[in-house]
């Protein structure tokens, strides 16, 4: 159907620059947002200029979409101004996370029209076959889009960001077709992973986010301390740019992962999940500290909007991390029957998860959105041999992190967050693509106030001693106040003391203050907390006899029997119980009827008729005539003997009834016994094979059973002798061979 050289249908002209129209496409610029700081006349002029540019672009795109298939691809391949126009739109179109993007109604309608036209152009460029008569071969299409830079990985990611929210199914087919027809895009995707890791390292180095779990701990030098202070003292515009830059990275990667699941596994290499978790932890802590010390107003954007944007970026990072683990390790593990491969997937997942256990804030936020128990169920259902000690170690670390960074949300809101899979703490996107301001994120101790978890006992003493080892001149009381002020973070306390940058509440205190005076209320609370009674729980707590919580009325308490003298002869109480037990009496009076009394109403006609018996035409007629006999085949072994014994017992009983008890003559009895003995002896002498030798034995007659040679026939006498021998062979030696053989076969 298609030619090999150019990919077009046979008979059509090949691609040529001469067939491309000379059209200068206008570059796209972002729409002017509404701002109270800009005068109305100036804003109207800017909007009019933008509308004119948008009309030019709209006309050019309409013309491009009307071109036939072959001319469209000639224009796409050889028109560089079209590439620049599409690239300017993909790069400069407003994103949902942009700050302060509020457009007028007319500008918004025009921008939606441009968005629709650019989407159709990208859709047509990603389709190699439009109809039966118009199309490119897959090989030609793949080479064309790659060699002419029609698509690259950044453009594909921008397409996912701009068009993926409302057209997810179509965009997924577009991206899948691009990667299917040109496999070299996977190599470019692997290079994007390396570039993104380098971007994370650059951000951490330039702005003091040095909490990298992959690098060994080192001493904070002056340059790094400068970067930390720079995040607090930098200009509002630069501060906004950093937050928007992080939001752009997070939102772009999340949209790309939602559209193209096959590309997620490439981001599990080169320690990308660990680098991202380290950046999340360091950036979150750094920005929270910066928001506390910076002014509430950040240029034209309020601090609350920046916090909301940063919170959404953190939520996107959490989704990215979970998708990497799921699509790279858990999803292949679900249907894997090979133990070796399943072990590789499970070990990869546990290795990544074990590597982020030191990132407390990241671990707590990840647990809020994607509980570890769900992933654990998948691992338990696989063929992987579970190491329960390793799982317990991970669960303990998660519990500590969640307890340290518990959120201000109640349980109901936490469930809603988990079910909707929205970013944590606070902000969500409206339908128009703008963020709605939610509750700003606060530090756990700042948010919970008196309800925040406090460090007490041995843990507090350990923190105090670690600080005192560095500053022996400081008193224990002063160190504990510093720890309480800095949320029991030894690193912050040491840094503040070294820089002489303590908070105003601590600057006026005596640094040699010892812990000599303790608040009475705190002491009572500690005593109650450490006492055994405070930890006692019982189902009878709070009742009227609880001596630990109230004064008990001892008049209601009686030990032993009230009346120890019992009169056995006094049965008044027993007589009172008799009516009660009569209700449960099961013995009823039986009225006896005299059978000799003649009933005149009795009908004599029924005396000789068996009323209710079996009729002749009933189904049980045979049972009435003849009792049922179990067939011999179905009888159980020994049943016949039992029946015989029962019949013999019945005969004996009948004989006993007919027995005459007259005593006979003893002489007659002795004679009868002798006759029985003689008959028994005669029977024994006549037994099979046991012949009693007599005085004149009969002569033995020889019977010829051998006969003549074979093949010549036998005489009748020989035949009779052989038959006789066959009949009487049981009377000679081995006389019972056939009987015993039959007995063995029966067994």
XYZ file of C-alpha atoms in Angstrom:
747
model
C 0.000 0.000 0.000
C 2.858 2.377 0.807
C 6.063 2.961 -1.036
C 9.244 2.157 0.819
C 11.247 5.264 -0.087
C 8.884 8.011 1.022
C 6.056 6.226 2.823
C 3.282 7.713 0.701
C 0.848 5.798 -1.368
C 2.145 4.680 -4.735
C 1.568 7.325 -7.387
C 1.890 10.324 -5.061
C 4.816 12.627 -5.145
C 7.414 12.234 -2.383
C 8.154 14.779 0.319
C 9.786 17.869 -1.070
C 10.517 21.362 0.270
C 8.981 22.802 -2.894
C 5.575 21.527 -1.851
C 5.647 23.379 1.462
C 3.900 26.755 1.468
C 5.902 29.812 2.535
C 3.918 30.762 5.644
C 5.415 32.651 8.564
C 3.633 31.351 11.649
C 3.367 33.891 14.461
C 4.992 32.937 17.727
C 2.756 32.420 20.740
C 2.900 34.599 23.836
C 1.131 34.045 27.129
C -2.172 35.862 27.785
C -2.024 39.014 29.925
C -3.386 38.324 33.411
C -5.634 40.687 35.306
C -3.771 42.710 37.897
C -4.921 45.582 40.120
C -1.463 47.143 39.831
C -1.766 47.669 36.056
C -3.887 50.643 34.871
C -7.062 49.747 33.008
C -6.033 51.559 29.798
C -2.675 49.820 29.668
C -4.296 46.468 30.360
C -6.820 47.020 27.540
C -3.989 47.839 25.115
C -2.061 44.725 26.073
C -5.173 42.558 25.710
C -5.927 44.023 22.282
C -2.397 43.298 21.106
C -2.595 39.740 22.407
C -5.990 39.166 20.763
C -4.581 40.295 17.398
C -1.666 37.884 17.705
C -4.032 35.083 18.730
C -6.236 35.724 15.672
C -3.219 35.377 13.346
C -2.229 32.101 14.994
C -5.799 30.837 14.853
C -6.095 31.530 11.121
C -2.772 29.824 10.386
C -3.732 26.719 12.359
C -7.110 26.484 10.620
C -5.326 26.639 7.256
C -2.842 23.970 8.349
C -5.532 21.557 9.514
C -7.421 21.871 6.213
C -4.421 20.682 4.159
C -4.536 17.143 2.734
C -2.400 14.471 4.257
C 0.643 14.709 1.982
C 0.810 18.512 1.945
C 0.273 18.633 5.708
C 3.359 16.494 6.283
C 5.393 18.528 3.802
C 4.502 21.645 5.769
C 5.253 19.973 9.114
C 8.628 18.624 8.023
C 10.031 21.612 6.114
C 8.417 24.654 7.779
C 10.674 25.775 10.625
C 8.314 28.605 11.632
C 5.634 26.010 12.413
C 8.045 24.200 14.728
C 8.830 27.457 16.517
C 5.142 28.324 16.862
C 4.233 24.947 18.347
C 7.287 25.025 20.607
C 6.436 28.527 21.882
C 2.926 27.398 22.776
C 4.035 24.209 24.550
C 6.629 26.183 26.477
C 4.671 29.362 27.313
C 1.042 28.229 27.745
C -0.259 28.762 31.310
C -0.056 25.769 33.629
C -2.539 25.006 36.391
C 0.082 25.701 39.037
C 1.059 29.164 37.746
C 0.655 31.959 40.282
C -1.774 34.798 39.783
C -3.203 33.625 36.449
C -6.607 35.259 36.182
C -7.848 36.126 32.693
C -10.690 38.220 31.408
C -13.657 36.434 29.820
C -12.762 37.377 26.236
C -9.097 36.449 26.595
C -10.034 33.178 28.259
C -12.358 32.161 25.394
C -9.712 32.972 22.784
C -7.061 31.058 24.687
C -9.321 27.984 24.944
C -9.821 28.158 21.161
C -6.048 28.219 20.618
C -5.615 25.349 23.051
C -8.107 23.278 21.055
C -6.425 24.017 17.699
C -2.920 23.217 18.963
C -4.256 19.953 20.359
C -5.653 18.961 16.946
C -2.336 19.797 15.287
C -0.367 17.675 17.764
C -2.889 14.862 17.401
C -2.540 14.859 13.605
C 1.255 14.946 13.821
C 1.263 11.887 16.109
C -0.954 9.805 13.766
C 0.708 7.977 10.891
C -2.481 6.726 9.247
C -5.569 8.898 8.875
C -7.614 6.751 6.478
C -7.303 3.872 4.024
C -6.024 6.191 1.313
C -3.942 8.548 3.460
C -1.193 7.313 5.674
C 2.487 6.708 6.295
C 4.224 3.442 6.937
C 5.198 2.996 10.596
C 8.919 2.887 9.772
C 8.770 6.079 7.729
C 6.680 7.826 10.351
C 9.101 6.913 13.128
C 12.149 8.122 11.219
C 10.397 11.316 10.115
C 9.286 12.534 13.553
C 12.669 11.697 15.129
C 15.068 12.994 12.495
C 13.142 16.254 11.968
C 12.686 16.901 15.729
C 8.917 17.033 15.391
C 8.637 15.406 18.813
C 11.109 15.095 21.644
C 10.793 14.128 25.312
C 10.266 17.712 26.630
C 7.553 18.337 24.026
C 5.845 15.049 24.892
C 5.862 15.979 28.580
C 4.416 19.425 27.809
C 1.666 17.777 25.742
C 0.819 15.589 28.734
C 0.659 18.645 31.003
C -1.461 20.840 28.727
C -3.830 18.293 27.169
C -3.736 15.309 29.495
C -6.235 16.495 32.083
C -9.284 16.669 29.792
C -8.234 14.219 27.046
C -6.382 11.523 28.923
C -7.425 8.596 26.699
C -6.511 10.353 23.429
C -3.212 11.704 24.739
C -2.312 8.245 26.025
C -2.800 6.827 22.516
C -0.765 9.679 21.008
C 2.228 9.135 23.283
C 2.029 5.348 23.024
C 2.040 5.533 19.197
C 5.066 7.853 19.184
C 7.100 5.518 21.411
C 5.871 2.416 19.557
C 6.960 3.637 16.128
C 10.299 5.052 17.247
C 12.171 3.076 19.918
C 14.993 5.605 20.179
C 12.766 7.794 22.318
C 13.359 5.329 25.173
C 17.073 6.144 25.052
C 16.228 9.838 25.215
C 13.989 9.127 28.200
C 16.893 7.482 29.990
C 18.966 10.615 29.393
C 16.118 12.713 30.825
C 16.385 10.700 34.049
C 20.082 11.533 34.370
C 19.402 15.195 33.619
C 16.646 15.367 36.241
C 18.939 13.868 38.876
C 21.531 16.522 38.057
C 18.840 19.213 38.401
C 17.996 17.892 41.882
C 21.652 18.072 42.875
C 21.964 21.613 41.509
C 18.913 22.823 43.407
C 20.163 21.237 46.628
C 23.615 22.785 46.229
C 22.478 26.299 45.282
C 19.842 26.742 47.968
C 21.269 24.829 50.879
C 19.138 21.690 50.514
C 22.005 19.438 51.551
C 19.990 16.677 53.202
C 21.228 14.023 50.776
C 20.987 10.492 52.111
C 23.447 9.232 49.506
C 26.293 11.499 50.589
C 28.172 11.172 53.895
C 27.497 13.740 56.633
C 29.834 16.681 56.703
C 30.343 19.834 58.677
C 28.320 22.888 57.721
C 30.726 25.382 56.194
C 30.292 29.095 55.656
C 29.179 28.742 52.033
C 26.370 26.343 52.872
C 25.303 28.523 55.777
C 25.190 31.427 53.343
C 22.889 29.479 51.043
C 20.576 28.713 53.957
C 20.400 32.352 54.906
C 19.988 33.223 51.222
C 16.734 31.279 51.083
C 15.460 33.512 53.857
C 16.875 36.836 52.664
C 16.457 36.501 48.885
C 14.072 38.729 46.942
C 10.375 37.791 46.758
C 10.508 37.285 42.983
C 13.379 34.834 43.211
C 11.702 33.077 46.099
C 8.585 32.655 43.952
C 10.633 31.402 41.021
C 12.126 28.609 43.104
C 8.697 27.425 44.245
C 7.278 27.618 40.700
C 10.321 25.778 39.346
C 9.861 22.907 41.808
C 6.131 22.844 41.050
C 6.848 22.678 37.316
C 9.150 19.668 37.762
C 6.745 17.843 40.052
C 3.581 18.519 38.048
C 5.197 17.682 34.692
C 6.570 14.359 35.875
C 3.272 13.416 37.486
C 1.269 14.167 34.325
C 3.759 12.214 32.224
C 3.541 9.219 34.570
C -0.257 9.328 34.481
C -0.243 9.202 30.667
C 2.671 6.893 29.837
C 3.036 4.106 32.396
C 5.682 2.267 30.387
C 8.146 5.103 30.910
C 7.897 5.052 34.701
C 10.305 2.138 35.117
C 13.163 4.201 33.636
C 12.926 6.584 36.592
C 13.674 3.794 39.055
C 17.339 3.833 37.974
C 20.254 6.064 38.990
C 18.872 6.485 42.527
C 16.143 8.793 41.233
C 13.605 7.893 44.001
C 16.198 8.405 46.747
C 17.375 11.731 45.284
C 13.801 12.961 45.005
C 12.984 11.920 48.582
C 16.087 13.719 49.867
C 15.166 16.893 47.935
C 11.609 16.678 49.258
C 12.795 16.394 52.850
C 15.366 19.179 52.629
C 13.170 21.557 50.624
C 10.184 21.055 52.908
C 12.190 21.776 56.029
C 13.980 24.708 54.386
C 10.841 26.374 53.069
C 8.956 25.876 56.344
C 11.766 27.615 58.193
C 11.935 30.334 55.530
C 8.189 30.989 55.702
C 8.457 31.498 59.440
C 11.187 34.114 59.144
C 10.094 35.892 55.985
C 7.410 38.550 55.733
C 3.853 37.411 55.055
C 3.675 39.292 51.739
C 5.871 37.967 48.943
C 5.691 40.623 46.258
C 2.417 40.471 44.355
C 1.568 37.025 45.692
C 0.562 36.349 49.268
C 2.459 33.917 51.407
C -0.590 31.688 51.636
C -0.672 31.200 47.851
C 3.002 30.248 47.823
C 2.457 27.753 50.608
C -0.490 26.278 48.737
C 1.598 25.936 45.569
C 4.460 24.327 47.468
C 2.040 21.918 49.144
C 0.673 20.811 45.776
C 4.214 20.279 44.512
C 4.923 18.078 47.518
C 1.789 16.083 46.761
C 2.942 15.574 43.181
C 6.326 14.330 44.365
C 4.591 11.789 46.596
C 2.488 10.540 43.671
C 5.604 10.265 41.515
C 7.416 8.228 44.139
C 4.493 5.845 44.588
C 4.041 5.370 40.829
C 7.730 4.538 40.442
C 7.520 1.868 43.127
C 4.230 0.447 41.873
C 4.942 0.266 38.133
C 8.576 -0.768 38.566
C 8.289 -3.373 41.329
C 4.777 -4.104 42.603
C 2.873 -4.375 39.307
C 5.314 -6.921 37.771
C 5.283 -8.800 41.072
C 1.505 -9.389 40.982
C 1.510 -11.828 38.081
C 5.034 -13.198 38.480
C 5.259 -16.963 39.087
C 9.071 -17.208 38.923
C 10.541 -17.126 42.419
C 13.844 -15.625 41.271
C 12.217 -12.749 39.376
C 9.716 -12.139 42.167
C 12.559 -11.932 44.663
C 14.281 -9.349 42.444
C 11.182 -7.157 42.289
C 10.506 -7.454 46.019
C 14.116 -6.754 46.968
C 14.143 -3.715 44.684
C 11.044 -2.326 46.382
C 12.324 -2.978 49.879
C 15.723 -1.542 48.974
C 14.219 1.755 47.839
C 11.879 1.923 50.812
C 14.661 1.152 53.266
C 16.751 3.936 51.732
C 14.187 6.634 52.570
C 13.584 5.677 56.203
C 15.794 8.554 57.349
C 13.534 11.081 55.569
C 11.013 11.482 58.378
C 8.773 14.144 56.868
C 8.689 12.462 53.465
C 7.882 9.122 55.083
C 5.050 10.592 57.170
C 3.482 12.366 54.175
C 3.812 9.259 52.019
C 2.071 7.191 54.671
C -0.820 9.677 54.734
C -1.486 9.250 50.994
C -0.265 5.706 50.274
C -0.201 3.465 53.367
C 2.546 0.905 53.516
C -0.007 -1.754 54.493
C -1.446 -1.758 50.946
C 1.945 -2.472 49.404
C 2.663 -5.055 52.076
C -0.479 -6.988 51.109
C 0.790 -7.243 47.528
C 4.146 -8.550 48.744
C 2.485 -11.086 51.041
C 0.354 -12.456 48.195
C 3.365 -13.010 45.940
C 5.715 -15.991 45.814
C 8.421 -13.958 47.524
C 9.617 -15.361 50.838
C 8.770 -12.700 53.390
C 11.299 -11.443 55.920
C 9.005 -10.341 58.748
C 11.853 -8.749 60.688
C 12.547 -6.427 57.769
C 8.896 -5.500 57.472
C 8.705 -4.788 61.188
C 11.736 -2.516 60.928
C 10.081 -0.486 58.154
C 6.767 -0.279 60.004
C 8.479 0.942 63.175
C 10.241 3.698 61.228
C 6.942 4.753 59.629
C 5.241 4.848 63.010
C 7.962 7.079 64.451
C 7.760 9.445 61.467
C 3.980 9.717 61.568
C 4.036 10.313 65.300
C 6.636 13.057 64.844
C 4.888 14.859 61.975
C 1.259 14.235 62.685
C -1.094 16.508 60.763
C -3.729 18.844 62.177
C -6.443 17.101 60.165
C -8.906 14.905 61.982
C -9.557 11.304 61.029
C -12.419 12.100 58.671
C -10.405 14.555 56.621
C -7.510 12.125 56.497
C -9.798 9.486 55.003
C -11.084 11.957 52.439
C -7.546 12.877 51.452
C -6.603 9.237 51.043
C -9.684 8.341 49.014
C -9.425 11.323 46.656
C -5.638 11.011 46.322
C -5.268 14.796 46.529
C -2.148 16.562 47.790
C -1.937 16.722 51.538
C -2.731 19.618 53.808
C -4.751 21.943 52.161
C -5.030 23.024 48.619
C -6.825 21.711 45.587
C -7.251 22.777 41.993
C -10.419 24.391 40.809
C -12.019 23.515 37.515
C -10.644 26.625 35.862
C -7.097 25.540 36.501
C -6.382 27.823 39.465
C -5.555 26.889 42.993
C -7.938 27.456 45.827
C -6.238 28.604 48.981
C -6.546 26.080 51.780
C -5.169 25.862 55.245
C -1.518 26.666 55.290
C 0.842 24.016 56.506
C 2.254 24.566 59.933
C 4.946 22.996 61.968
C 3.604 20.113 64.074
C 4.394 21.774 67.396
C 3.096 25.115 66.191
C -0.136 23.582 64.910
C -0.905 21.296 67.837
C 0.182 23.682 70.573
C -0.240 22.086 73.983
C -1.404 18.846 72.353
C 1.898 18.421 70.498
C 4.003 15.430 71.581
C 6.687 16.437 74.074
C 9.982 14.763 74.782
C 10.305 13.670 78.390
C 12.313 11.384 80.591
C 15.326 9.546 79.267
C 14.973 10.902 75.732
C 15.086 14.500 76.974
C 18.098 13.734 79.170
C 19.860 12.164 76.169
C 19.266 15.254 74.022
C 20.430 17.502 76.842
C 23.625 15.531 77.377
C 24.416 15.559 73.635
C 24.216 19.362 73.580
C 26.087 19.691 76.875
C 28.972 17.642 75.500
C 29.571 20.440 72.980
C 28.859 23.310 75.393
C 29.841 22.240 78.928
C 29.408 25.783 80.270
C 25.649 25.783 79.614
C 23.222 24.761 82.304
C 20.790 21.898 81.969
C 17.791 24.151 82.443
C 18.905 26.531 79.676
C 19.573 23.632 77.267
C 16.114 22.157 77.890
C 14.492 25.520 77.223
C 16.438 25.773 73.959
C 15.372 22.283 72.944
C 11.745 23.098 73.660
C 12.011 26.311 71.638
C 13.521 24.525 68.607
C 11.177 21.512 68.704
C 13.806 19.250 70.304
C 16.102 19.446 67.282
C 19.711 19.257 68.483
C 21.094 20.404 65.150
C 19.065 23.620 65.214
C 19.999 24.290 68.828
C 23.711 23.823 68.140
C 23.556 26.006 65.027
C 21.709 28.775 66.873
C 24.214 28.749 69.744
C 27.219 28.735 67.417
C 25.841 31.595 65.326
C 24.673 33.455 68.422
C 21.290 33.613 66.737
C 18.965 32.466 69.493
C 15.314 33.421 69.436
C 14.299 36.551 71.391
C 12.688 34.425 74.086
C 16.065 32.817 74.918
C 18.428 35.731 74.548
C 17.630 37.252 77.949
C 18.009 34.019 79.923
C 20.953 33.013 82.039
C 22.984 30.445 80.100
C 24.190 28.795 83.297
C 20.614 28.205 84.441
C 20.343 24.832 86.161
C 17.173 22.842 86.548
C 16.511 23.653 90.218
C 12.979 24.944 90.097
C 10.280 22.793 88.600
C 6.760 23.859 87.931
C 4.438 22.298 90.504
C 1.802 21.542 87.924
C 4.387 19.877 85.676
C 5.639 17.826 88.621
C 2.132 16.622 89.397
C 1.566 15.769 85.760
C 4.820 13.835 85.665
C 3.920 11.983 88.863
C 0.496 11.082 87.508
C 1.987 10.059 84.214
C 4.600 7.808 85.819
C 2.301 6.288 88.454
C 0.872 2.837 87.975
C -2.675 3.963 88.755
C -2.624 6.409 85.844
C -1.900 3.492 83.514
C -4.575 1.260 85.069
C -7.640 0.518 82.947
C -10.583 -1.571 84.104
C -14.166 -2.122 83.041
C -15.319 -1.035 86.511
C -13.581 2.356 86.372
C -15.894 5.124 87.555
C -18.539 2.978 89.241
C -19.843 3.645 92.756
C -17.319 1.269 94.357
C -14.171 2.596 92.572
C -11.966 3.540 95.539
C -9.278 5.044 93.257
C -11.482 7.786 91.793
C -14.186 8.626 94.358
C -15.215 8.342 97.982
C -17.134 5.108 98.484
C -20.134 4.848 100.824
C -19.035 2.076 103.178
C -22.553 1.617 104.542
C -23.459 -0.164 101.320
C -20.619 -2.620 101.706
C -21.198 -5.776 103.837
C -18.679 -8.553 104.269
C -20.014 -12.066 104.849
C -23.620 -13.238 105.458
C -26.150 -10.810 106.819
C -27.920 -13.365 109.113
C -25.666 -16.174 110.223
C -28.347 -17.972 112.401
C -30.516 -20.111 110.147
C -33.644 -21.923 111.471
C -33.975 -25.213 109.640
C -37.495 -25.915 110.943
C -38.844 -22.618 109.595
C -40.331 -23.478 106.222
C -42.279 -20.329 105.579
C -39.826 -19.230 102.976
C -39.945 -22.630 101.254
C -43.734 -22.567 101.115
C -43.518 -19.190 99.443
C -41.303 -20.633 96.734
C -43.616 -23.533 95.975
C -45.944 -21.610 93.577
C -42.912 -20.432 91.641
C -41.517 -23.926 91.038
C -44.945 -25.366 90.248
C -44.807 -23.454 86.989
C -41.922 -25.701 85.910
C -43.563 -28.998 87.063
C -43.488 -31.621 84.318
C -45.529 -34.307 86.138
C -49.183 -34.368 85.235
C -51.973 -36.490 86.705
C -52.940 -39.586 84.715
C -56.587 -40.628 84.740
C -56.961 -44.387 84.742
C -59.811 -45.912 82.753
C -61.369 -49.214 83.684
C -61.131 -51.497 80.672
C -63.910 -53.762 81.938
C -66.498 -51.039 81.571
C -68.599 -51.624 78.514
C -69.079 -48.681 76.190
C -72.567 -48.802 74.649
C -71.529 -46.387 71.938
C -68.863 -48.743 70.609
C -69.640 -50.085 67.126
C -69.355 -53.857 67.065
C -68.933 -53.810 63.308
C -65.272 -52.781 63.685
C -64.330 -55.703 65.908
C -63.486 -58.013 63.017
C -62.237 -55.391 60.560
C -58.676 -54.163 60.582
C -59.379 -50.451 60.255
C -56.494 -48.528 58.791
C -54.526 -51.595 57.733
C -53.007 -52.122 54.332
C -55.527 -52.608 51.518
C -55.096 -55.137 48.722
C -54.540 -52.454 46.128
C -52.072 -50.389 48.154
C -48.396 -50.095 47.178
C -47.446 -52.092 50.279
C -49.469 -55.114 49.213
C -46.373 -57.272 48.879
C -45.170 -56.241 52.307
C -48.511 -57.328 53.760
C -48.427 -60.741 52.104
C -44.722 -61.492 52.512
C -42.201 -59.823 54.821
C -39.256 -58.103 53.274
C -36.116 -60.210 53.046
C -32.722 -58.694 52.364
C -31.113 -60.241 49.261
C -28.228 -62.537 50.002
C -25.858 -60.441 47.864
C -26.595 -57.337 49.924
C -26.255 -59.043 53.282
C -23.362 -58.045 55.482
C -20.833 -60.701 56.482
C -22.113 -62.543 59.520
C -25.717 -61.477 59.042
C -26.764 -65.024 58.041
C -25.162 -66.425 61.177
C -26.955 -63.871 63.264
C -30.268 -64.816 61.657
C -29.515 -68.505 62.127
C -28.633 -67.967 65.737
C -31.779 -65.978 66.296
C -33.884 -68.706 64.653
C -32.160 -71.368 66.714
C -32.796 -69.330 69.830
C -36.466 -69.154 68.900
C -36.585 -72.932 68.368
C -34.871 -73.493 71.715
C -37.372 -71.262 73.371
C -40.204 -73.238 71.719
C -38.581 -76.495 72.826
C -38.347 -75.191 76.343
C -42.035 -74.473 76.262
C -42.789 -78.064 75.064
C -40.149 -79.733 77.238
C -41.401 -82.453 79.555
C -39.742 -82.213 82.909
C -40.281 -85.975 83.732
C -37.036 -87.643 84.777
C -36.183 -90.665 82.589
C -34.622 -93.943 83.657
C -30.843 -93.533 84.115
C -30.184 -96.887 82.450
C -31.970 -95.732 79.342
C -29.984 -92.509 79.362
C -26.682 -94.403 79.604
C -27.639 -96.675 76.712
C -28.562 -93.733 74.530
C -25.234 -92.023 75.349
C -23.286 -95.186 74.406
C -25.123 -95.375 71.106
C -24.225 -91.736 70.379
C -20.566 -92.393 71.172
C -20.536 -95.462 68.891
C -22.138 -93.543 66.045
C -19.645 -90.676 66.479
C -16.738 -93.111 66.395
C -18.087 -94.739 63.255
C -18.377 -91.367 61.569
C -14.794 -90.527 62.495
C -13.582 -93.844 61.032
C -15.476 -93.071 57.813
C -13.869 -89.613 57.476
C -12.336 -88.426 54.172
C -8.875 -89.887 53.626
C -8.814 -91.757 56.923
C -9.725 -95.405 56.319
C -9.591 -97.887 59.133
C -7.668 -100.987 58.249
C -9.778 -104.106 58.485
C -8.759 -107.697 58.942
C -9.801 -108.654 55.386
C -9.342 -105.581 53.228
C -10.912 -105.715 49.797
C -8.481 -106.312 46.984
C -7.401 -103.147 45.252
C -8.302 -103.027 41.611
C -5.883 -101.234 39.361
C -7.458 -98.782 37.038
C -5.687 -97.922 33.831
C -5.671 -94.151 33.379
C -2.518 -93.911 31.278
C -3.982 -95.418 28.115
C -2.259 -95.624 24.773
C 0.020 -93.165 22.986
C -1.259 -89.743 22.123
C -2.932 -89.258 18.818
C -4.282 -92.829 18.528
C -7.408 -92.420 20.652
C -8.295 -94.013 24.010
C -10.531 -96.859 24.907
C -13.799 -96.381 26.795
C -12.377 -98.081 29.879
C -9.499 -95.603 30.087
C -11.921 -92.750 29.699
C -14.108 -94.134 32.533
C -11.054 -94.640 34.762
C -9.913 -91.074 34.198
C -13.389 -89.780 35.040
C -13.465 -91.909 38.192
C -10.098 -90.587 39.248
C -11.222 -87.029 38.685
C -14.339 -87.589 40.789
C -12.598 -89.373 43.669
C -9.292 -87.543 43.831
C -10.545 -85.530 46.807
C -10.470 -88.712 48.936
C -6.727 -89.141 48.593
C -3.729 -86.975 49.607
C -4.145 -83.275 49.098
C -7.832 -84.023 49.212
C -8.806 -80.515 50.257
C -6.842 -78.491 47.682
C -9.906 -77.290 45.806
C -11.781 -76.424 48.982
C -8.910 -74.354 50.390
C -8.383 -72.683 47.017
C -12.025 -71.662 46.898
C -11.753 -70.395 50.470
C -8.739 -68.247 49.600
C -10.503 -66.780 46.605
C -13.512 -65.915 48.741
C -11.290 -64.037 51.169
